[in-house]
Amino acid sequence: MINVLTPDVYNRIAAGEVVDRPYSVVKELVENAIDAGATEISVEIEGGGKRRITVTDNGCGISKEDLPLAFRPHATSKLSTAEDLFTVMTLGFRGEAIASIASVSEMEIVSNAGGEAFALACKGGELGEIRAAAGAKGTRVTVENLFYNTPARLKFMKSDAQEEGDVGNMMARFLLSRPEVAFTYTVNGKVKYRSFGDGLKAALVAVYGAGILSDCIEISADKHGIKLAGFIGNRNFSKPNRSYQSLFVNGRYIVNQTVSAAISNAYAAYLMKRQYPFYVLFLDVPPEIVDVNVHPNKADVRFADNQIIYGSVYSVVSSVLDGNSRALEYVAPQSLPKQPPAAPQMTYAEAKKELQFDVSPLAGRTPAPRFFEQEREPLKFEVHAPTAAEIDYFEENKKFLLEQAQAKQERVDVKSLEYKGELFRTYLIYEYGDCAYILDQHAAHERLIYDRLREKTEQRAIVSQPMLMPYILEVNAAEYAFLEKNFGVLHELGFEAGAFGGTSIKVSAVPADLMGLDLKAFFGEILGSMESLRAIKLPDLLKDKLASAACKAAVKGGEKLTDEEARSLIERTEGDMGLKCPHGRPVAVKVKKSEMEKLFKRIV
Ligand code: ADP
Ligand code: MG
């Protein structure tokens, strides 16, 4: 039998898609406030948001006549014709959030569209009467007893603390993505976050505390049609999980594999396993190369060309972290505005405006509709096929990436390098035509050892060296089972390990390159990673550990090499001057003769 669902039932089902948890209710209500052009938004929750959520804004408000319409499904002020679908710039437009939430809670909207305030309540989808109320311009939406009439959904909610945590994470992202809005976020009467609408730096401090700025590098890259701006943690600042990573693509919070892989890989050399980079990044790309047709809750995007996005993000982040010559272009200028001495009469507001326009990640992003007129650049509304000029971005990018790749492969003819001496017992100087190469002896040696070992492990050409005194490793049952399962892998990598009664393991041979290896620390580290080894493969982890253990044997800075050793070191690099040490630092730095001449003002 086919039933036609009554709107009330339909809304309850639909509610599950739009709102499934308190954080999604908060998300919808805050997005409505932003769409209404609010500059101040306050969010209060109680009981993890299950008991009460209140969102107050100073936006345009809802008129008395429109108040009942706001509760109607498919009622929206943001679209009227089908064509509008292609140009809609607001966060919401389906007109289902309020109706859905109202059908599974007790909701009240108090709104003032510029005259008097009116209130309208709705319980489980039943509209009440409009009545006069008190309130300044703007809207206050209160949602109580969420899912009180849908016990199945109620059961799926997490503890107050967990729901609170999820709302908090989302509020943090609102503060960061809308630094021009002043937010107050209150949990059970206590203020958790407060921002003042005065820019991204301030928002970052509001969310992560005052120390965050000194742990981060601000970047602002605008190359080839792709803008990347925001803050990335510096090399030794990492976090134990991914919740400190925020990516906004064209203004929207997004979780995207391509971008997160590019960033992770840029950090790979600096972070230990199971540590995660910190970032708050705004990626702005031409709308025609990105498909933001996203699931309402799990926002992701598709890029027309993942390689370009990956390459651009990777090259910016890695050059900044590695501190190479391109990095300067990407690190946000700290000393804007540019001509302050010439224009001392510039007011703070003007200076700030200039600053924001040049370096703020907001420049070029889609603002809430109310702000359109205030932007300097006119916004395009027509929907059109990409023009040749726009498609050029791709060509430009490919060229850029190719150049990057070629620059990395800078090779010199080792035979023509002339060893000229050392500095500070650490840096070796070689002359090569019109250039000098300065080599960090420790970094270079480390890299060579690392490569040789990785290569040997790949080729399974590791020479195993029996130990005079076998090493006995005491482990617990779970660790024993784990090692026993992996005796074969260990064997391939040059270890000889076997059972030694009870839960002891005897190690009787090690890779020849690692004779002095601290076995206790080495196995300790591997067993420590046991839990998470499903994601990383043990052989990979072992190879990595072996290689980095071998690096400890590298010559240190401060050790004096003979001329012979210095020559042999450069020969072993095979002239690859783009090498980096296993920790990502450059092995060689190139200095051109002309740069020296500039230093001495022989040329300008
Ligand atoms: P949508 O946002 O998709 O239009 P909603 O159900 O979220 O649908 O909201 C319905 C309508 O109610 C909106 O189109 C808007 O006109 C009005 N509205 C909701 N919240 C607010 C608010 N905070 N300020 C002003 N108008 C609002
Ligand atoms: Mg909405």
XYZ file of C-alpha atoms and ligand atoms in Angstrom:
632
model
C 0.000 0.000 0.000
C 1.322 3.352 -0.902
C 0.897 6.130 1.631
C 1.203 9.733 0.896
C 3.224 11.106 3.733
C 1.821 14.046 5.605
C 4.191 17.003 5.645
C 4.729 16.476 9.348
C 6.013 12.935 8.823
C 7.980 13.917 5.762
C 9.723 16.662 7.703
C 10.694 14.306 10.469
C 12.344 11.995 7.969
C 14.007 14.854 6.154
C 15.201 16.202 9.465
C 17.468 13.218 9.772
C 19.344 14.308 6.692
C 19.778 17.949 7.516
C 20.140 17.694 11.267
C 21.306 14.594 13.019
C 23.084 16.029 16.022
C 23.225 19.284 17.984
C 26.210 20.495 16.019
C 24.286 20.292 12.756
C 21.454 22.348 14.251
C 23.982 24.959 15.351
C 25.560 24.871 11.908
C 22.252 25.554 10.128
C 21.263 28.348 12.513
C 24.637 30.083 12.341
C 24.650 29.808 8.554
C 21.236 31.453 8.481
C 22.574 34.270 10.647
C 25.546 34.721 8.308
C 23.246 34.664 5.285
C 21.211 37.388 7.011
C 24.322 39.582 7.015
C 24.878 39.477 10.770
C 28.091 40.991 12.115
C 27.490 39.714 15.638
C 26.381 36.173 16.368
C 26.015 34.590 19.753
C 25.573 30.858 20.265
C 24.633 29.355 23.607
C 24.190 25.678 24.313
C 23.113 23.734 27.370
C 23.256 20.015 28.002
C 25.443 19.381 24.958
C 22.858 21.229 22.869
C 20.275 18.559 23.531
C 18.530 20.615 26.185
C 18.825 24.046 24.593
C 20.489 25.865 21.708
C 20.082 29.615 21.275
C 21.481 31.534 18.330
C 21.129 35.311 18.366
C 22.175 37.591 15.521
C 22.002 41.231 14.471
C 21.165 40.402 10.862
C 18.342 41.644 8.655
C 15.596 39.941 10.676
C 12.364 38.338 9.495
C 9.237 40.430 9.020
C 6.001 39.595 10.825
C 4.426 38.341 7.581
C 7.377 36.120 6.774
C 7.693 34.615 10.223
C 5.273 31.706 9.608
C 6.848 31.112 6.204
C 10.260 30.549 7.726
C 8.871 27.387 9.327
C 7.423 26.081 6.084
C 9.361 23.407 4.209
C 10.868 24.547 0.944
C 10.303 28.121 1.950
C 13.363 30.219 1.407
C 14.024 33.852 0.726
C 17.234 32.983 -1.088
C 15.878 31.494 -4.294
C 12.798 32.178 -6.324
C 13.384 30.734 -9.770
C 15.206 27.670 -10.954
C 17.847 29.854 -12.636
C 18.748 31.290 -9.254
C 20.181 27.911 -8.390
C 23.227 28.648 -10.493
C 24.051 31.942 -8.911
C 23.164 31.385 -5.294
C 25.889 32.718 -3.022
C 24.309 32.081 0.350
C 25.133 29.119 2.551
C 21.586 27.803 2.646
C 18.920 27.873 -0.044
C 16.952 24.660 0.197
C 14.570 26.131 2.717
C 14.417 22.995 4.813
C 16.553 23.615 7.867
C 14.096 25.556 10.002
C 11.181 23.298 9.034
C 13.206 20.172 9.755
C 14.532 21.341 13.096
C 11.118 22.617 14.164
C 9.565 19.209 13.480
C 11.856 17.444 15.939
C 12.120 20.014 18.729
C 10.484 22.902 20.490
C 11.523 25.980 18.576
C 10.920 29.656 18.971
C 11.967 32.454 16.671
C 11.976 36.035 17.895
C 12.793 38.463 15.134
C 12.890 42.159 14.430
C 13.257 43.230 10.815
C 13.786 46.892 11.677
C 10.569 47.892 13.448
C 9.015 45.846 16.206
C 9.901 42.356 17.320
C 7.568 39.370 16.974
C 7.797 35.857 18.269
C 6.497 32.594 16.900
C 6.854 29.218 18.561
C 6.541 25.758 17.089
C 6.379 22.467 18.962
C 6.977 19.248 17.079
C 5.882 20.927 13.857
C 2.735 22.578 15.359
C 2.845 26.333 14.779
C 1.654 28.612 17.568
C 0.369 32.198 17.372
C 2.430 35.231 16.447
C 2.814 37.542 19.409
C 4.558 40.814 20.097
C 7.946 40.478 21.744
C 10.949 42.524 22.778
C 14.191 42.492 20.869
C 16.639 44.597 18.886
C 17.036 44.262 15.137
C 17.981 40.730 14.262
C 16.846 37.255 15.107
C 16.964 34.893 18.051
C 16.249 31.220 17.448
C 15.856 28.890 20.418
C 15.751 25.116 20.000
C 14.821 23.049 23.051
C 14.595 19.325 23.670
C 15.984 18.272 20.338
C 14.585 14.932 19.080
C 12.178 14.695 22.040
C 9.598 13.170 19.670
C 11.934 10.832 17.770
C 13.272 8.410 20.411
C 15.307 6.457 17.861
C 17.325 9.543 16.991
C 17.630 10.540 20.592
C 19.306 7.216 21.306
C 22.003 7.941 18.754
C 23.136 11.101 20.431
C 26.412 11.000 22.264
C 27.134 12.149 25.785
C 26.777 15.850 26.601
C 30.547 16.210 26.645
C 30.973 14.644 23.228
C 28.179 16.661 21.642
C 29.667 19.768 23.239
C 33.047 18.890 21.752
C 31.595 18.601 18.263
C 29.704 21.879 18.558
C 32.900 23.478 19.850
C 34.966 22.243 16.889
C 32.419 23.602 14.524
C 32.203 26.951 16.278
C 35.991 27.189 16.091
C 35.718 26.782 12.338
C 33.081 29.509 12.124
C 35.328 31.897 14.051
C 38.204 31.082 11.707
C 36.317 31.139 8.432
C 34.380 34.322 9.244
C 36.923 36.476 11.018
C 34.896 39.559 10.112
C 32.020 38.414 12.331
C 32.062 38.830 16.105
C 31.140 35.493 17.684
C 30.367 34.576 21.258
C 30.071 30.908 22.068
C 28.775 29.959 25.498
C 28.490 26.486 27.013
C 26.323 26.047 30.106
C 26.672 29.727 30.900
C 30.442 29.885 30.446
C 32.008 31.703 27.501
C 34.223 29.333 25.515
C 35.109 31.441 22.498
C 34.783 35.126 21.857
C 35.944 36.953 18.760
C 35.475 40.585 17.815
C 35.301 40.481 14.062
C 38.759 42.003 13.755
C 40.566 39.618 11.479
C 42.010 36.174 11.169
C 44.941 36.597 13.548
C 42.628 37.657 16.328
C 40.274 34.784 15.513
C 43.173 32.340 15.676
C 44.101 33.659 19.098
C 40.459 33.465 20.200
C 40.344 29.784 19.294
C 43.829 28.508 20.085
C 45.143 30.964 22.646
C 47.695 33.745 22.533
C 50.711 31.504 22.014
C 49.529 30.189 18.677
C 50.928 32.988 16.519
C 54.491 32.312 17.566
C 54.086 28.631 16.690
C 52.843 29.396 13.199
C 53.992 30.820 9.917
C 51.539 33.014 8.081
C 51.465 32.302 4.399
C 49.892 34.126 1.539
C 50.534 32.747 -1.903
C 48.732 33.825 -4.999
C 50.113 32.019 -7.957
C 48.641 30.986 -11.181
C 45.044 31.413 -10.250
C 45.281 29.493 -7.016
C 45.370 31.359 -3.738
C 46.565 29.748 -0.567
C 46.590 31.779 2.607
C 46.412 31.293 6.338
C 48.580 29.797 9.034
C 50.644 26.634 9.179
C 52.404 25.304 12.258
C 56.156 25.655 12.080
C 58.367 22.631 11.717
C 58.475 21.603 15.336
C 54.852 22.366 16.163
C 52.655 19.333 15.780
C 49.457 17.960 17.210
C 48.419 14.452 18.269
C 45.380 14.332 15.987
C 43.804 15.926 12.956
C 41.288 18.100 14.734
C 43.746 20.987 14.493
C 43.479 21.057 10.727
C 41.047 23.390 9.053
C 40.777 23.854 5.340
C 38.363 26.283 3.744
C 37.901 25.995 0.016
C 36.319 29.116 -1.431
C 35.104 29.975 2.045
C 33.612 26.619 2.935
C 34.962 24.215 5.538
C 36.077 21.147 3.631
C 37.793 17.865 4.360
C 39.695 16.951 1.220
C 42.138 14.118 0.602
C 44.186 15.829 -2.083
C 44.924 18.889 -0.031
C 45.505 17.061 3.226
C 47.898 14.619 1.528
C 49.820 17.507 -0.026
C 50.210 19.176 3.349
C 51.067 15.961 5.203
C 53.717 15.133 2.637
C 55.216 18.587 2.853
C 55.598 18.022 6.602
C 56.650 14.385 6.273
C 60.303 15.064 6.852
C 59.669 17.095 10.004
C 57.031 15.216 11.915
C 57.288 11.941 13.698
C 54.778 9.281 12.858
C 51.370 9.854 14.364
C 51.923 13.536 14.768
C 49.876 15.845 12.641
C 50.508 19.287 11.279
C 48.530 22.250 12.508
C 46.941 24.410 9.848
C 44.201 26.883 9.163
C 44.260 27.376 5.431
C 42.117 29.120 2.902
C 42.333 27.766 -0.593
C 40.674 29.890 -3.226
C 40.400 28.481 -6.696
C 38.506 29.599 -9.775
C 34.946 28.307 -9.326
C 35.033 26.504 -12.652
C 37.740 24.100 -11.551
C 35.990 22.998 -8.392
C 32.803 21.075 -7.862
C 31.321 21.983 -4.497
C 28.309 19.815 -4.909
C 28.742 18.485 -1.464
C 26.931 16.343 1.028
C 25.233 18.623 3.564
C 27.251 17.395 6.527
C 30.427 15.824 5.223
C 31.672 18.600 3.022
C 34.141 17.684 0.338
C 34.920 19.019 -3.106
C 36.107 17.614 -6.386
C 38.834 19.442 -8.232
C 39.036 19.340 -12.021
C 42.698 18.452 -11.728
C 43.913 16.996 -8.474
C 47.521 17.050 -9.561
C 47.556 20.799 -9.945
C 45.965 21.358 -6.576
C 48.285 18.840 -4.960
C 51.331 20.338 -6.647
C 50.473 23.930 -5.811
C 49.691 23.251 -2.166
C 52.696 20.978 -1.753
C 55.113 23.392 -3.355
C 53.980 26.348 -1.260
C 53.922 24.521 2.066
C 57.143 22.618 1.498
C 59.100 25.645 0.311
C 58.003 27.572 3.366
C 58.910 24.728 5.722
C 62.167 23.939 4.004
C 62.997 27.621 3.914
C 64.111 27.580 0.301
C 64.409 30.605 -1.881
C 60.782 30.574 -2.965
C 59.571 30.611 0.604
C 59.891 34.385 0.859
C 57.277 34.827 -1.814
C 54.816 32.804 0.186
C 55.362 34.050 3.689
C 52.886 36.821 4.331
C 54.545 40.224 4.538
C 54.533 41.294 8.164
C 55.129 44.974 7.614
C 52.148 46.134 5.620
C 50.893 48.711 4.752
C 53.594 49.318 2.227
C 54.042 53.076 2.371
C 53.364 54.039 5.980
C 56.141 56.644 6.241
C 54.878 58.438 3.152
C 51.343 58.391 4.478
C 51.534 58.845 8.239
C 48.043 60.307 8.204
C 46.614 56.933 7.260
C 44.095 55.962 9.893
C 44.117 52.619 11.590
C 40.926 51.684 9.792
C 42.410 52.565 6.429
C 45.607 50.728 7.158
C 43.663 47.732 8.297
C 41.562 47.811 5.185
C 44.606 47.942 2.980
C 46.211 45.168 4.950
C 43.176 43.010 4.663
C 42.852 43.538 1.022
C 46.397 42.544 0.326
C 47.053 39.723 2.672
C 43.839 38.668 4.259
C 42.558 35.331 3.083
C 39.219 37.039 2.794
C 40.265 38.888 -0.294
C 38.672 37.147 -3.204
C 36.512 34.886 -1.124
C 32.804 34.872 -1.424
C 31.388 37.118 1.232
C 27.869 37.052 2.578
C 25.511 38.775 0.168
C 25.127 41.883 2.299
C 28.792 42.683 1.779
C 28.827 42.426 -1.980
C 28.720 46.140 -2.615
C 31.632 46.740 -0.296
C 34.038 44.575 -2.241
C 36.328 46.309 -4.671
C 36.149 43.596 -7.247
C 32.800 43.195 -8.957
C 31.413 39.723 -8.560
C 30.429 37.781 -11.597
C 26.917 36.474 -11.615
C 26.545 35.005 -15.078
C 26.983 31.305 -15.504
C 29.220 30.629 -18.470
C 31.575 28.078 -19.899
C 35.180 28.778 -18.919
C 36.852 31.092 -21.387
C 40.257 30.440 -22.906
C 41.792 32.895 -20.471
C 40.422 30.991 -17.522
C 41.555 27.640 -18.808
C 45.018 29.097 -19.041
C 45.300 28.648 -15.292
C 45.885 25.005 -15.967
C 48.637 25.647 -18.478
C 50.235 28.179 -16.192
C 50.127 25.721 -13.369
C 51.565 22.870 -15.313
C 54.445 25.091 -16.381
C 54.980 26.178 -12.826
C 55.009 22.636 -11.511
C 57.354 21.520 -14.233
C 59.763 24.320 -13.375
C 59.575 23.328 -9.738
C 60.335 19.744 -10.591
C 63.245 20.710 -12.804
C 64.683 23.044 -10.198
C 64.661 20.162 -7.755
C 66.669 18.031 -10.122
C 69.516 20.480 -10.393
C 72.552 18.413 -11.287
C 76.139 19.443 -11.662
C 79.088 17.651 -13.113
C 80.970 16.476 -10.061
C 84.278 16.304 -11.946
C 84.199 20.059 -12.543
C 83.525 20.909 -8.891
C 86.615 22.241 -7.192
C 86.913 21.810 -3.411
C 87.871 25.164 -1.891
C 87.866 24.496 1.806
C 85.572 24.471 4.803
C 83.874 26.933 7.112
C 83.173 26.390 10.802
C 84.116 22.733 10.412
C 80.656 22.112 9.014
C 80.263 23.696 5.618
C 82.273 22.560 2.636
C 82.780 25.001 -0.216
C 82.996 23.909 -3.829
C 83.434 26.156 -6.840
C 81.559 25.332 -10.002
C 81.730 27.697 -12.974
C 80.018 30.917 -11.972
C 78.638 29.459 -8.781
C 79.694 28.196 -5.425
C 77.992 25.303 -3.673
C 78.113 25.165 0.086
C 77.493 21.720 1.434
C 76.386 20.873 4.960
C 78.626 17.909 5.682
C 76.326 16.362 8.237
C 73.175 16.743 6.136
C 74.921 15.382 3.070
C 76.349 12.397 4.838
C 73.062 11.580 6.498
C 71.316 11.695 3.192
C 73.848 9.382 1.577
C 73.623 6.831 4.355
C 69.861 6.998 4.333
C 69.675 6.463 0.581
C 72.105 3.573 0.646
C 70.192 1.828 3.352
C 66.788 2.389 1.804
C 68.172 1.063 -1.448
C 69.643 -1.977 0.192
C 66.437 -2.761 2.017
C 64.497 -2.364 -1.212
C 66.816 -4.763 -2.970
C 66.883 -7.028 0.043
C 70.640 -6.765 -0.145
C 71.112 -6.187 3.551
C 74.044 -8.028 5.012
C 73.215 -9.612 8.284
C 75.904 -9.594 10.966
C 75.740 -12.185 13.764
C 76.176 -10.774 17.246
C 78.669 -12.155 19.666
C 76.222 -11.886 22.506
C 72.587 -12.406 21.471
C 70.202 -9.816 22.806
C 67.215 -11.022 24.818
C 64.098 -8.924 24.533
C 61.454 -9.322 27.253
C 57.975 -8.559 25.929
C 54.368 -9.137 26.908
C 52.047 -11.636 25.243
C 50.550 -9.235 22.715
C 53.977 -7.926 21.732
C 55.293 -11.444 21.465
C 52.492 -12.459 19.136
C 53.149 -9.392 17.029
C 56.878 -9.999 16.699
C 56.447 -13.683 16.094
C 54.127 -12.930 13.202
C 56.817 -10.692 11.766
C 59.944 -12.795 12.169
C 60.002 -13.158 8.365
C 59.925 -9.405 7.762
C 62.668 -8.860 10.316
C 64.736 -11.533 8.656
C 64.458 -9.857 5.272
C 65.760 -6.674 6.800
C 68.814 -8.333 8.294
C 67.626 -9.241 11.762
C 67.761 -12.729 13.115
C 65.079 -13.082 15.762
C 63.442 -16.124 17.291
C 61.566 -17.507 20.286
C 63.530 -17.814 23.526
C 61.105 -19.472 25.884
C 58.109 -17.842 27.578
C 57.537 -14.424 26.070
C 61.200 -13.659 25.460
C 62.716 -13.075 22.072
C 66.325 -13.643 21.121
C 67.933 -11.309 18.598
C 71.085 -12.950 17.313
C 71.961 -10.914 14.226
C 71.443 -7.330 13.055
C 71.987 -5.506 9.751
C 75.712 -5.027 9.277
C 75.381 -1.258 8.917
C 73.797 -1.077 12.321
C 76.235 -2.890 14.523
C 76.015 -0.356 17.312
C 72.220 -0.051 17.205
C 70.464 0.427 20.531
C 68.203 -2.615 20.220
C 66.176 -1.842 23.275
C 65.188 1.610 22.001
C 64.731 0.331 18.458
C 62.312 -2.461 19.370
C 60.678 -0.252 21.959
C 59.761 2.209 19.244
C 58.452 -0.464 16.927
C 56.351 -2.080 19.624
C 55.081 1.348 20.580
C 53.741 1.699 17.053
C 52.178 -1.745 17.089
C 48.645 -0.514 17.647
C 48.630 1.802 14.699
C 50.498 -0.520 12.402
C 47.439 -1.512 10.478
C 47.677 1.755 8.593
C 51.440 1.768 8.108
C 53.072 -1.379 6.919
C 55.665 -2.869 9.222
C 58.337 -3.237 6.521
C 57.939 0.457 5.689
C 58.193 1.451 9.301
C 61.235 -0.760 9.790
C 62.988 0.581 6.726
C 62.381 4.061 7.947
C 63.621 3.316 11.421
C 66.667 1.517 10.085
C 67.539 4.371 7.821
C 67.132 6.969 10.506
C 69.044 4.872 13.010
C 71.849 4.670 10.471
C 71.864 8.436 10.191
C 73.088 8.687 13.737
C 76.319 7.281 12.390
C 76.741 10.238 10.003
C 79.631 12.664 10.435
C 78.548 15.512 12.640
C 78.898 19.186 12.053
C 82.097 20.191 13.852
C 84.097 17.176 12.754
C 86.954 18.104 10.515
C 87.076 16.164 7.266
C 90.246 15.642 5.269
C 90.310 17.118 1.771
C 90.078 13.599 0.495
C 86.932 12.935 2.530
C 85.396 16.227 1.420
C 85.983 15.324 -2.225
C 84.602 11.862 -1.803
C 81.508 13.222 -0.081
C 80.588 15.429 -3.028
C 81.316 12.644 -5.469
C 78.882 10.397 -3.704
C 76.096 12.957 -4.144
C 76.532 12.342 -7.869
C 76.140 16.054 -8.388
C 72.532 16.191 -7.204
C 72.463 19.602 -5.536
C 68.735 19.517 -4.864
C 69.096 16.828 -2.213
C 67.607 17.179 1.208
C 68.619 15.375 4.350
C 66.132 12.821 5.711
C 64.705 15.555 7.930
C 64.027 17.785 4.960
C 66.841 20.297 5.340
C 68.752 21.168 2.179
C 72.086 19.460 1.701
C 73.573 22.152 -0.505
C 73.072 25.858 -1.004
C 74.021 27.603 -4.216
C 75.593 31.045 -4.222
C 76.045 32.777 -7.539
C 79.058 34.876 -8.281
C 76.723 37.740 -9.137
C 75.155 37.478 -5.681
C 78.600 37.845 -4.119
C 79.218 40.857 -6.308
C 75.971 42.386 -5.141
C 77.027 41.894 -1.549
C 80.153 43.894 -2.243
C 78.249 46.440 -4.303
C 80.310 45.703 -7.370
C 77.028 45.437 -9.171
C 73.555 46.503 -8.153
P 17.365 28.417 3.793
O 18.455 28.943 4.677
O 17.814 27.269 2.971
O 16.679 29.476 3.015
P 16.040 27.818 6.278
O 14.998 26.822 6.604
O 17.357 27.676 6.954
O 16.234 27.785 4.713
O 15.479 29.245 6.527
C 14.257 29.625 5.915
C 14.177 31.128 5.717
O 14.017 31.776 6.986
C 15.408 31.757 5.110
O 15.384 31.716 3.714
C 15.345 33.179 5.646
O 14.525 33.965 4.844
C 14.666 33.027 6.995
N 15.661 33.025 8.097
C 16.071 31.961 8.796
N 16.960 32.321 9.761
C 17.102 33.665 9.652
C 17.881 34.649 10.364
N 18.703 34.312 11.383
N 17.775 35.941 9.972
C 16.971 36.288 8.948
N 16.214 35.415 8.240
C 16.271 34.106 8.588
Mg 19.369 27.874 6.145
